[in-house]
Coordinates of C-alpha atoms in Angstrom, one line a residue:
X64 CA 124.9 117.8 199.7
X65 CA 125.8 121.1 197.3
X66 CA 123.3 121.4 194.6
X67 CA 125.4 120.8 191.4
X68 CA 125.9 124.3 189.8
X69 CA 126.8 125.5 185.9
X70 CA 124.7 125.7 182.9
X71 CA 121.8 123.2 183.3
X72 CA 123.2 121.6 186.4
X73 CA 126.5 120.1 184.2
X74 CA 129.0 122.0 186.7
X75 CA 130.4 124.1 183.8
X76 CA 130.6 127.1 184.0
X77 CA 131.4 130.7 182.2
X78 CA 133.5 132.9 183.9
X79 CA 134.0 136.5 182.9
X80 CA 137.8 138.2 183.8
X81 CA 138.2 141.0 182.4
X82 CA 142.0 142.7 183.0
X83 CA 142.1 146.3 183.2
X84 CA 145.0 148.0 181.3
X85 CA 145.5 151.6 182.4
X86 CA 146.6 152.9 178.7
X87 CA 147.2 156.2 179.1
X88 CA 144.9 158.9 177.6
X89 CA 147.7 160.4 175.0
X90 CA 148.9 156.8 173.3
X91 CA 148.2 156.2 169.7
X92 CA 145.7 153.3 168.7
X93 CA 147.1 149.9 167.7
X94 CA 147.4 149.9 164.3
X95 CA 144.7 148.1 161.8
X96 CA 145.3 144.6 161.5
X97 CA 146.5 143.5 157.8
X98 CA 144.5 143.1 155.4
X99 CA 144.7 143.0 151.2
X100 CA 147.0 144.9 149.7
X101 CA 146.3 148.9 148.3
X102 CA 144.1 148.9 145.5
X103 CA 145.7 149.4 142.2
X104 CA 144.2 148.6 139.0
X105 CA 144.4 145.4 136.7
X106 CA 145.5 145.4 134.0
X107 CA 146.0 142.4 132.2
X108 CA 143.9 140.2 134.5
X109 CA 140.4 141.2 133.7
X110 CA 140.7 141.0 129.7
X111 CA 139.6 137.4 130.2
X112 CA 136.3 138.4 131.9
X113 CA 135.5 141.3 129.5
X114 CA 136.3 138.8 126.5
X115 CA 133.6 136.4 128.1
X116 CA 131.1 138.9 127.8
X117 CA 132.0 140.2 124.4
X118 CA 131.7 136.5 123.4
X119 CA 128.5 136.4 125.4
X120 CA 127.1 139.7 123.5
X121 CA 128.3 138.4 120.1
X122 CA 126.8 134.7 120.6
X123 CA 123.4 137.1 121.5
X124 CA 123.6 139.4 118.7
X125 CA 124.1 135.9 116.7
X126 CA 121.1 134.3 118.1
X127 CA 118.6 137.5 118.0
X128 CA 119.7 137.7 113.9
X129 CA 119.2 134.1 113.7
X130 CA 116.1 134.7 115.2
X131 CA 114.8 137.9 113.0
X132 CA 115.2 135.3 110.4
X133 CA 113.4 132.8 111.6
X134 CA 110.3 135.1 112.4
X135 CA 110.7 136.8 108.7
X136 CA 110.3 133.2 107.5
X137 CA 107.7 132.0 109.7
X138 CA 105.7 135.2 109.1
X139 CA 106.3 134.4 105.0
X140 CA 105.0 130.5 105.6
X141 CA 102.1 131.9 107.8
X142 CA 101.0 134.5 104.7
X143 CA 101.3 131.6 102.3
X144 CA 99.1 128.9 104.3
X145 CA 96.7 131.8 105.0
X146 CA 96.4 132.5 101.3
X147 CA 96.4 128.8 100.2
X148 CA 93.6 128.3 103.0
X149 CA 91.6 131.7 101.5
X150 CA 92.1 129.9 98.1
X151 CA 91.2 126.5 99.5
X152 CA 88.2 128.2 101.1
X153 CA 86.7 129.4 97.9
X154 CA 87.1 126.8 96.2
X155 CA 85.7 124.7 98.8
X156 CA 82.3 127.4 98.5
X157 CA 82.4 126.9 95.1
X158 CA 82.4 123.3 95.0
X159 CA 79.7 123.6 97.5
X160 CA 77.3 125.7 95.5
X161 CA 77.7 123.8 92.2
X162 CA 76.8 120.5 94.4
X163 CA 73.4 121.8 95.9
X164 CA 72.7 122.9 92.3
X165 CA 73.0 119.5 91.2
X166 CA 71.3 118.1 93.9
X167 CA 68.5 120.8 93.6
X168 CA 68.2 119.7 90.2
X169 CA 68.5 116.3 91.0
X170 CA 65.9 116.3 93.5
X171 CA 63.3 118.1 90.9
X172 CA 63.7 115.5 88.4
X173 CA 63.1 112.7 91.6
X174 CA 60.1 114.9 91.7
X175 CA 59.4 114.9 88.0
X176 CA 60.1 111.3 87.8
X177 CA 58.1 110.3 90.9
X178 CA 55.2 112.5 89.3
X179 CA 55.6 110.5 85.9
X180 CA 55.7 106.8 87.7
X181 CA 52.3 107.8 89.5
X182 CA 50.2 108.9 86.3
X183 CA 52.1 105.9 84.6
X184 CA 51.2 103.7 87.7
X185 CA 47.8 104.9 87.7
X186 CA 47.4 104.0 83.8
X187 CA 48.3 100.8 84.2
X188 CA 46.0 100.0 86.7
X189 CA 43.2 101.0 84.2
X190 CA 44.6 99.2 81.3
X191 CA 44.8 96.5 83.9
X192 CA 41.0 96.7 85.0
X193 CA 40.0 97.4 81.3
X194 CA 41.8 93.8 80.5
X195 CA 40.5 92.4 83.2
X196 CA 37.0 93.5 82.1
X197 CA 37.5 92.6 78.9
X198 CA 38.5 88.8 79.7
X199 CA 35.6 88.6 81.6
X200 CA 33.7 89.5 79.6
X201 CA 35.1 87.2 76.5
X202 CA 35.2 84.4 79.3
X203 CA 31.3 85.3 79.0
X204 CA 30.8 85.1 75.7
X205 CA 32.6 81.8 75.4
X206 CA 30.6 80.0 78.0
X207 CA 27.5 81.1 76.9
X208 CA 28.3 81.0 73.2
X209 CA 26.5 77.4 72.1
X210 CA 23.3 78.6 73.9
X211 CA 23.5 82.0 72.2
X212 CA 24.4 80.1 69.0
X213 CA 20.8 78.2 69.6
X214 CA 18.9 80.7 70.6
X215 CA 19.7 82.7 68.0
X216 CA 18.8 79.8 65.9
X217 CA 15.3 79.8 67.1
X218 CA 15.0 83.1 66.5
X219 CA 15.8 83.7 63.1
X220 CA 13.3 80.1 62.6
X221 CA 10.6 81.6 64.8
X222 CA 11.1 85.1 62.2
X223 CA 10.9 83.2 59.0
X224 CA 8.1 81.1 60.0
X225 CA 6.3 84.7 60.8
X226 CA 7.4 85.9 57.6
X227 CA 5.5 83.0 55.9
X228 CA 2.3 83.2 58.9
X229 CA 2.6 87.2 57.1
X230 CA 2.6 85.6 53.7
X231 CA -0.3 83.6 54.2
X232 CA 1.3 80.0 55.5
X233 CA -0.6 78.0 58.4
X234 CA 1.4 76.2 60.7
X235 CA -1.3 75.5 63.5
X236 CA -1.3 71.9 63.3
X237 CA 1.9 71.7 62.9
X238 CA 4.4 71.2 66.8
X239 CA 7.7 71.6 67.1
X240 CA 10.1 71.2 69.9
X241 CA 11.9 73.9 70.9
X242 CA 15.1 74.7 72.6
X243 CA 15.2 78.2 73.5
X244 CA 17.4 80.1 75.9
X245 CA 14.5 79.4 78.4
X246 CA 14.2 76.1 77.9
X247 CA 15.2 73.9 80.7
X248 CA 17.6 71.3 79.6
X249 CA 16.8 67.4 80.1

């Protein structure tokens, strides 16, 4: 068996032939082969191109004025909210500084105030305690006042009957029962 021959064993194959003309050495060369014709300008064929890019300049010189506008006024916007923010600031500081005045002032007279309820506070205690002294001691004097009452009884007997002893008086037989502050009670 033949082994199969051609590109990649497919059995085709390229063959080269090549046939020789003897031209001789003083003959012209074929002429070119045709192409466009000879160049000549246009004239009324490329107005339509040139007229796009006029528009297209115009429409840009349109939209670059638009936009020098538009910057003018945006710069004009941008100076006025920078000066009503420089305002706003200052106010703003100034409404600041009158506030912790007031509350400076306001926290001396919490101060003041919290000064004046501790001395009042304090007084009142002691007019307190003094009451509370005081209603002792009257609660004293009330419970004890019959046997004060008596014993000062006694005693202003016990001074007239020295009075009359001084005078010359005898009372040594005489007894009497007494009821002194001493005396126990039955």
């Amino acid at each position: 068996t033949e082994a199969p021959g051609g590109i990649a064993g497919t059995g085709i194959s390229l063959v080269q032939i090549s046939a020789h003309n003897q031209l001789s050495e003083d003959a012209a060369p074929a002429p070119p082969p045709a192409t466009w014709n000879a160049y000549s300008t246009k004239s009324g064929q490329s107005s339509g191109v040139i007229a796009m890019i006029d528009l297209l300049i115009k429409d840009l010189d349109k939209e670059l004025s638009e936009a020098g506008v538009e910057e003018k006024e945006a710069q004009s916007d941008y100076q006025a909210m920078m000066s009503d923010s420089a305002d706003k600031r200052a106010q703003d500081a100034k409404s600041l500084t009158e506030k912790e005045s007031t509350k400076a002032d306001m926290d001396s007279q919490i101060q003041d105030h919290g000064a004046s309820a501790k001395a009042a506070t304090s007084e009142l205690m002691a007019a307190d305690k003094y009451i509370s002294s005081l209603h002792a001691e009257c609660d004293w004097l009330l419970q004890y006042f019959d046997v004060r009452k008596a014993a000062r009884a006694d005693e202003v007997d016990s001074l007239e009957k020295a009075k009359a002893v001084l005078s010359g008086a005898d009372y040594s037989l005489l007894q009497r029962r007494s009821s002194g502050f001493l005396s126990r009670k039955q």
